[in-house]
Coordinates of C-alpha atoms and ligand atoms in Angstrom, one line a residue:
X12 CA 199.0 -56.5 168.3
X13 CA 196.5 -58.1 166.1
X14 CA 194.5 -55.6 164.1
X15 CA 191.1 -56.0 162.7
X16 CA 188.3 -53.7 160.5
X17 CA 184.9 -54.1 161.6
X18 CA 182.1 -52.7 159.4
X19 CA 179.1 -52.1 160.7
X20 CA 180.7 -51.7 164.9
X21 CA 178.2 -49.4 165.3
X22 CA 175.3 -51.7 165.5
X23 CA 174.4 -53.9 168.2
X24 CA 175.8 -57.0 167.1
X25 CA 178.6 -55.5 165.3
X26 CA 179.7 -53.4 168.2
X27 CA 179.5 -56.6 170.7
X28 CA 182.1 -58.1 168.9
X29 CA 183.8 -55.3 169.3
X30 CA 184.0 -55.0 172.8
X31 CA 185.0 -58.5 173.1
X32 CA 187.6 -58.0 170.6
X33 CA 188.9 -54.9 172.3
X34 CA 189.3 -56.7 175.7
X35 CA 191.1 -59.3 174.2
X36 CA 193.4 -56.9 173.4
X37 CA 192.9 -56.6 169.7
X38 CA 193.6 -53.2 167.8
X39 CA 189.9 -52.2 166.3
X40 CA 188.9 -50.0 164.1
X41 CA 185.0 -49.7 163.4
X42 CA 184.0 -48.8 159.8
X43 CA 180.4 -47.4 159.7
X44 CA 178.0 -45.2 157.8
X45 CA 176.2 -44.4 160.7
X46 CA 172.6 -44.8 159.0
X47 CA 171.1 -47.2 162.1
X48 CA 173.3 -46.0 164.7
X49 CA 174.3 -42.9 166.3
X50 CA 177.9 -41.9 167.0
X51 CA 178.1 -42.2 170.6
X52 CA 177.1 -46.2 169.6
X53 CA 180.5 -46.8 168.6
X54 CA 182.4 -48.5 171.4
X55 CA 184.8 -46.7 173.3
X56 CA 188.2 -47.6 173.0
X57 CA 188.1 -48.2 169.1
X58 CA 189.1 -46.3 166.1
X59 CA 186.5 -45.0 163.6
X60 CA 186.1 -44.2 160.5
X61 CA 182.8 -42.6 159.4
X62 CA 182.3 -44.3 155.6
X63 CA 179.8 -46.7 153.6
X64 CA 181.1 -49.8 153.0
X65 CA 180.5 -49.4 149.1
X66 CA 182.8 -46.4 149.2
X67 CA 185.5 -48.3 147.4
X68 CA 188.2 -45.6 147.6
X69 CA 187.8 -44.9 151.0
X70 CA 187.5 -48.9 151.9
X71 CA 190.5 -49.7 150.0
X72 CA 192.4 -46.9 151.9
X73 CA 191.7 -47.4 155.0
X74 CA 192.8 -51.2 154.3
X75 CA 195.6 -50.6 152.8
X76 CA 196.3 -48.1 156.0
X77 CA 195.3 -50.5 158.6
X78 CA 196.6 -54.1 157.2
X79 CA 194.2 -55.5 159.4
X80 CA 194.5 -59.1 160.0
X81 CA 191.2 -59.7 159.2
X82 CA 187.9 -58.2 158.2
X83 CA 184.3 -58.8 160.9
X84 CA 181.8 -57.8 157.8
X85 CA 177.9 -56.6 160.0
X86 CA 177.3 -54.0 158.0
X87 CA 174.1 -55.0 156.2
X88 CA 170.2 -54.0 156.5
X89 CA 168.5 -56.8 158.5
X90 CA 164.6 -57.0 158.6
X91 CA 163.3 -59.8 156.4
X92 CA 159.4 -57.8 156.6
X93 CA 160.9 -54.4 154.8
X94 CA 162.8 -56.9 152.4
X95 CA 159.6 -57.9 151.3
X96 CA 158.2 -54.4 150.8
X97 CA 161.8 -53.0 149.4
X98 CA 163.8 -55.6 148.0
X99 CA 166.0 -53.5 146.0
X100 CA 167.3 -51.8 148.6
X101 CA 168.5 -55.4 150.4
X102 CA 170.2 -56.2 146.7
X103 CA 172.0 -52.9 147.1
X104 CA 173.4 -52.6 150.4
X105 CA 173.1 -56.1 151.1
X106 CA 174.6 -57.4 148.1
X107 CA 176.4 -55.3 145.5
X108 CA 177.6 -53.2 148.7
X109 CA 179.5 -56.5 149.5
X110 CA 181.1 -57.1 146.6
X111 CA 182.6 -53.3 146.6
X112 CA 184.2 -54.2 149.9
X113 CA 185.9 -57.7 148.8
X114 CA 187.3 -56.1 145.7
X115 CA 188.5 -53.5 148.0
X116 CA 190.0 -56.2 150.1
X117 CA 191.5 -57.6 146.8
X118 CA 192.9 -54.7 146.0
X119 CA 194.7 -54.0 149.4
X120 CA 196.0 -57.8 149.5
X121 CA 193.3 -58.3 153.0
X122 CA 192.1 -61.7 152.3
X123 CA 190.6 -63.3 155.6
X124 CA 186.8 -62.5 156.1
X125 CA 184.1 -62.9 158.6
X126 CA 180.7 -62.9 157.5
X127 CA 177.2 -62.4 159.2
X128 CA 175.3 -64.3 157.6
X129 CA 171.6 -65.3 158.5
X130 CA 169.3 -68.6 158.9
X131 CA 166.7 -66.4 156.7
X132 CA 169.1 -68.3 154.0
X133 CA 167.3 -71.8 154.6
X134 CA 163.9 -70.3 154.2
X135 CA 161.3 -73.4 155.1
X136 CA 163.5 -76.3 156.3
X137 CA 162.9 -79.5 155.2
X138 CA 164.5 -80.9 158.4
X139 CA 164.8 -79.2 161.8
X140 CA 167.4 -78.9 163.4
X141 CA 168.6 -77.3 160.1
X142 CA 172.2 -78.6 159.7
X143 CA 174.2 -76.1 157.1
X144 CA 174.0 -78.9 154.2
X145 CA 170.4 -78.4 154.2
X146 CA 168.6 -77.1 151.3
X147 CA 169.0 -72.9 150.6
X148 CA 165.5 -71.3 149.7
X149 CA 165.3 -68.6 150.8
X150 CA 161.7 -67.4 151.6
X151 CA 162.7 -63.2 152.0
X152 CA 164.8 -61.1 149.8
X153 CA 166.7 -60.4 153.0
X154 CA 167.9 -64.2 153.1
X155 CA 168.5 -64.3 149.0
X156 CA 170.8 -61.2 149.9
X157 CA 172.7 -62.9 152.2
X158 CA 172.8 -65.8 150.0
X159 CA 174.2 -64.1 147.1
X160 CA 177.0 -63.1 149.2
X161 CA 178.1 -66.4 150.9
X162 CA 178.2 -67.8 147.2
X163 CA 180.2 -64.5 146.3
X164 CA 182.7 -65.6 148.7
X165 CA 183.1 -69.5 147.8
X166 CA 184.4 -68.0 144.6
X167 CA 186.5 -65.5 146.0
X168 CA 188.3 -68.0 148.6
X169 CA 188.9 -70.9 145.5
X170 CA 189.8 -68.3 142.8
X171 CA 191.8 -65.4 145.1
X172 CA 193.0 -67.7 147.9
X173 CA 190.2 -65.4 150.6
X174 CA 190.0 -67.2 154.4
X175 CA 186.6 -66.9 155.2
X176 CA 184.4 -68.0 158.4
X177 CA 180.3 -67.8 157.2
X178 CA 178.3 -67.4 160.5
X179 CA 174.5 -67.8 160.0
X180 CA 173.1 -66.5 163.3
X181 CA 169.7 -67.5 164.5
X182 CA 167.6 -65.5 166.8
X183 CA 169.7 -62.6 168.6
X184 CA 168.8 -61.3 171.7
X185 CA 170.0 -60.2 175.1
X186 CA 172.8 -57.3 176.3
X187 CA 176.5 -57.5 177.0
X188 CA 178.7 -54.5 178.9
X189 CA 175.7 -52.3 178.5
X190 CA 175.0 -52.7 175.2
X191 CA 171.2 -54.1 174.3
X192 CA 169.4 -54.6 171.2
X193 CA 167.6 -51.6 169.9
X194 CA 166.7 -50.7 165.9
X195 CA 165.0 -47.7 164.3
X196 CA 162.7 -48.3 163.8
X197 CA 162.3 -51.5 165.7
X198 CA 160.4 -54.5 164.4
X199 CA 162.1 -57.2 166.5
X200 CA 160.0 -59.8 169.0
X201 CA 161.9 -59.0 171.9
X202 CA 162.0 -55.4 172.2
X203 CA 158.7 -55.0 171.2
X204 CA 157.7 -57.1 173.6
X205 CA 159.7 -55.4 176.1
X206 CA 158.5 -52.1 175.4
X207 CA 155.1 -53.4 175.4
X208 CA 155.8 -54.4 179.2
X209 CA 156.9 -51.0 180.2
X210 CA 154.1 -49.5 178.6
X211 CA 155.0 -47.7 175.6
X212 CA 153.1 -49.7 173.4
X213 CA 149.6 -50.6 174.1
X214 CA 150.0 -54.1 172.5
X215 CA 152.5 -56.8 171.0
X216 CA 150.8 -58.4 167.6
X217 CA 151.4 -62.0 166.8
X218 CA 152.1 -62.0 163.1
X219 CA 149.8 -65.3 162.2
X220 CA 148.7 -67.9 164.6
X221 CA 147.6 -70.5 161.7
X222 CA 151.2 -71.4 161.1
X223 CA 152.0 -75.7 161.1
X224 CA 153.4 -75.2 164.4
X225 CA 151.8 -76.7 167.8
X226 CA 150.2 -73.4 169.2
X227 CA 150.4 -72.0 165.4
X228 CA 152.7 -69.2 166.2
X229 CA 156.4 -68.9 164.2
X230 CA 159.0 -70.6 166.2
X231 CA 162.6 -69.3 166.3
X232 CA 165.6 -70.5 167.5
X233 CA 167.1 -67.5 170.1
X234 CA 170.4 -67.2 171.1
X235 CA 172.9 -65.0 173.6
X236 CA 174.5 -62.0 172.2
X237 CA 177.1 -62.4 174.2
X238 CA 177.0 -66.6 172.8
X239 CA 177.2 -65.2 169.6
X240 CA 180.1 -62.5 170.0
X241 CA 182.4 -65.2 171.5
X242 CA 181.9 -67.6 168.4
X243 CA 183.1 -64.9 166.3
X244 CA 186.4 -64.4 167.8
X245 CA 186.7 -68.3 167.9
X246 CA 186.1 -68.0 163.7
X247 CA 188.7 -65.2 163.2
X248 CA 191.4 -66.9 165.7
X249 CA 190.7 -70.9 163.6
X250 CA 190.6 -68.8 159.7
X251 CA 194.1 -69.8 159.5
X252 CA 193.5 -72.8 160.5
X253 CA 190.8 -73.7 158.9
X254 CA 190.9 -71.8 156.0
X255 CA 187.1 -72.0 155.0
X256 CA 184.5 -72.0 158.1
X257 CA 180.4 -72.0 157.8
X258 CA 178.2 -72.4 161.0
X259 CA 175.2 -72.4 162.1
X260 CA 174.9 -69.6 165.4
X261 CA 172.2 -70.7 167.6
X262 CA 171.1 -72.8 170.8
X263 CA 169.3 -76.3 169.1
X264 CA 166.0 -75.2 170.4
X265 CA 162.6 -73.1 169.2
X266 CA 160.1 -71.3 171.2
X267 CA 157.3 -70.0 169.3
X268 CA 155.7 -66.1 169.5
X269 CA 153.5 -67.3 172.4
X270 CA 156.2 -69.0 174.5
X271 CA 158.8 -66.0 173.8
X272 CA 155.7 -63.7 175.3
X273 CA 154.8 -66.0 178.3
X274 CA 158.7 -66.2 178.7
X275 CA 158.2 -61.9 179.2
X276 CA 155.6 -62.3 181.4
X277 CA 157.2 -64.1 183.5
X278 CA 160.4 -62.2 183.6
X279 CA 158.9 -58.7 183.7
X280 CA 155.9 -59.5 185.9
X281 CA 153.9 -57.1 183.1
X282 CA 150.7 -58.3 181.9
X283 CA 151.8 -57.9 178.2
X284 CA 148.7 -57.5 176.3
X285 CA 148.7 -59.3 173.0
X286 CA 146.9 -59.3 169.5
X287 CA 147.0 -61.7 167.1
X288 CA 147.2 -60.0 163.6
X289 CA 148.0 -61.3 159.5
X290 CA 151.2 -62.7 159.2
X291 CA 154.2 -61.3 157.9
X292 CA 155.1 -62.1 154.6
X293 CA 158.0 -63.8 154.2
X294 CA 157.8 -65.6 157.5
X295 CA 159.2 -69.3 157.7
X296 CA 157.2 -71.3 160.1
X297 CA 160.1 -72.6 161.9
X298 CA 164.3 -72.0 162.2
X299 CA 165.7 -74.3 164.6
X300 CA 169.4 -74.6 164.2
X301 CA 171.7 -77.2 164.4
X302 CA 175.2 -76.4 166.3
X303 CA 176.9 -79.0 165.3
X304 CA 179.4 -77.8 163.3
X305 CA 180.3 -74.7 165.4
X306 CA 181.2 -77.3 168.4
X307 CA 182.7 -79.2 166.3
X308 CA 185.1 -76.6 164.0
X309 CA 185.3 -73.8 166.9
X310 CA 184.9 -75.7 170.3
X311 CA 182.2 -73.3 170.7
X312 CA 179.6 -73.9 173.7
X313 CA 176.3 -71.8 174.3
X314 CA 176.7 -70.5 177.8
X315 CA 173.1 -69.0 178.3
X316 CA 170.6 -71.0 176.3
X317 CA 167.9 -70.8 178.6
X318 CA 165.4 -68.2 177.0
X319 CA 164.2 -67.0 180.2
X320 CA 168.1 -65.9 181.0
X321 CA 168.1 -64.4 177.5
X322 CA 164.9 -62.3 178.1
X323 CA 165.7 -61.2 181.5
X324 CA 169.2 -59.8 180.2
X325 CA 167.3 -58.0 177.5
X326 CA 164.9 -56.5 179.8
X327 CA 167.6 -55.6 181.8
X328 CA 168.9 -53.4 179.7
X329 CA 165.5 -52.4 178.5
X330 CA 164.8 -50.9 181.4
X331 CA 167.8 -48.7 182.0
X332 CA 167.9 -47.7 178.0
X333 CA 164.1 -47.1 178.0
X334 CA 162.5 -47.3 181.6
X335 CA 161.0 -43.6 182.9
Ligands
UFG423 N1 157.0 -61.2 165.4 C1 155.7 -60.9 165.8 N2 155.4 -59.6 166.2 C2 156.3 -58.6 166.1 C3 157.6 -58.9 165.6 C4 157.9 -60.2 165.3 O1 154.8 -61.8 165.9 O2 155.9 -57.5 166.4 C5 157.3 -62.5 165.0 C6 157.8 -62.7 163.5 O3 156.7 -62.8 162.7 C7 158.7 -63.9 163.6 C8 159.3 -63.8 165.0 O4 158.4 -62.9 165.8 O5 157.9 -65.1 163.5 C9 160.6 -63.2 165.1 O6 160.6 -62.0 164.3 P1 161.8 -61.0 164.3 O7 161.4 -59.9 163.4 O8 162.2 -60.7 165.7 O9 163.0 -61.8 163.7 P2 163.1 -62.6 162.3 O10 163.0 -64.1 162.7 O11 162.2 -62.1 161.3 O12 164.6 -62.3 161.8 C10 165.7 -62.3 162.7 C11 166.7 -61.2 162.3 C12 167.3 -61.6 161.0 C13 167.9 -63.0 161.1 C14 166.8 -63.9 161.5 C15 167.3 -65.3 161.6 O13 166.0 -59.9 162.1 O14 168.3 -60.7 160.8 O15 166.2 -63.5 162.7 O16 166.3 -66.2 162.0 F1 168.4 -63.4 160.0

């Protein structure tokens, strides 16, 4: 049986994969310091170990325990607004917390890696649909993070011979087997939105409505969890093949702030009261992906592009995680 590490399975991305992985009958064991998510948010049916991934000792033991086939890296801090407020803190556990776990993987002789990287690494496009040759600016300390680590690993796969797949995911949103997007504490469109609908928040605020886009709110490119989850068992199955793998996760197409609120409105049937506020700094106007390359390298198809689908997953499962 294949084995793999995943750090961060606790999370809602992180764990996704891991319930995919675990039904295709992969050996799992979830690595996780537990900081964002709660114990019972580990999946069931997978190992766990209870440990920081810049405990070096315990990494590089539980590596050199497992001889997993390969390394899903989510573990990370993920809000490009509190990167701009606490930088240091994205550096560290972004970052340097990284690096601890690839000399780990050095040290234990683990060499195939697959990375959650962001489209916060593009910062303002100069061309939309962003292929993944366009420029790197990053516009957050959250995307410079991530940055830092994909050119971490170029180095590491052409000096120690590492295999590793780069995913830069878009938009996330929607639930899988149960398992919906939820943060503490939450700053993310959709659930804010969603809790907005059911009524535990008076309002949703639109962060900047003077943006160069046609109705002047940000426009994002969202896609399926359960889209995403399947690309990364594509990456980790073509690694071999492969060898080196960077795409960009995401569904070709932007809504903005208003359309992703109309899209609720429609969905929910809630009236969704709305304020338009500053915007956030650090915002990019737009991050449209192109998929290109992920067709292309993992035969990888979107199954549930359409952002009303997407929504009404989410609030599916916003309902039953948060509904009275
Ligand atoms: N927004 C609002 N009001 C809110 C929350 C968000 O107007 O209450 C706006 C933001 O300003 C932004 C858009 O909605 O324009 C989406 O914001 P999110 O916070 O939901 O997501 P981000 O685009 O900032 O970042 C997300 C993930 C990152 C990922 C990135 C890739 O958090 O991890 O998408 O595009 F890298």
């Amino acid at each position: 049986m294949k084995r793999v590490l995943v750090t961060g399975g606790a999370g809602y991305i992180g764990g996704t994969v891991s319930i995919l992985l675990r039904d295709a009958g992969y050996s799992v064991t979830v690595l996780d310091n537990l900081t964002h998510a709660r114990r019972e948010a580990v999946p069931a049916g997978v190992n766990f170990i209870e440990a920081d991934i810049a405990d070096r000792p315990m990494v590089e033991a539980a590596l050199r325990e497992l001889r997993p086939d390969g390394v899903l890296h989510f573990a990370a801090l993920i809000e490009a607004g509190e990167s701009m407020v606490k930088p240091e803190i994205y550096f560290r556990n972004n970052t340097a917390s990284t690096l601890s776990l690839l000399e780990a993987m050095l040290a234990a002789d683990v060499k195939n890696l697959v990375f959650s990287s962001t489209a916060a690494v593009y910062g303002e496009p100069d061309v939309t649909p962003i292929p993944e040759t366009a420029k790197l600016q990053p516009t957050n300390a959250y995307g410079e993070s991530k940055l830092l680590v994909e050119q971490m690993l170029a180095w590491f796969q052409r000096v120690h011979g590492f295999k590793t797949a780069t995913l830069r995911y878009f938009n996330v949103a929607g639930a899988l087997d149960g398992r919906g997007e939820q943060h503490e504490p939450e700053t993310h469109l959709i659930p804010i939105i969603l809790d907005t609908a059911l009524g535990k928040r008076k309002s949703i605020a639109i962060y900047g409505d003077d943006y160069d886009t046609p109705d002047g709110t940000c426009i994002r490119d969202y896609i399926h969890v359960a889209d995403l989850a399947n690309a990364h068992i594509r990456a980790l199955e073509r690694l071999h093949e492969h060898g080196r793998i960077l795409v960009n996760l995401g569904n070709g197409k932007g809504f903005s702030v208003k359309a992703v609120i109309e899209a609720a409105r429609r969905v929910t049937g809630a009236v969704i009261p709305a304020e338009v506020k500053p915007r956030r700094p650090g915002d990019p106007a737009r991050l449209v992906a192109s998929s290109e390359q992920a067709r292309e390298l993992l035969g990888w198809e979107p199954e549930h592009a359409d952002l009303d689908e997407i929504v009404a997953s989410a609030w599916k499962w916003h309902q039953q995680r948060f509904g009275a």
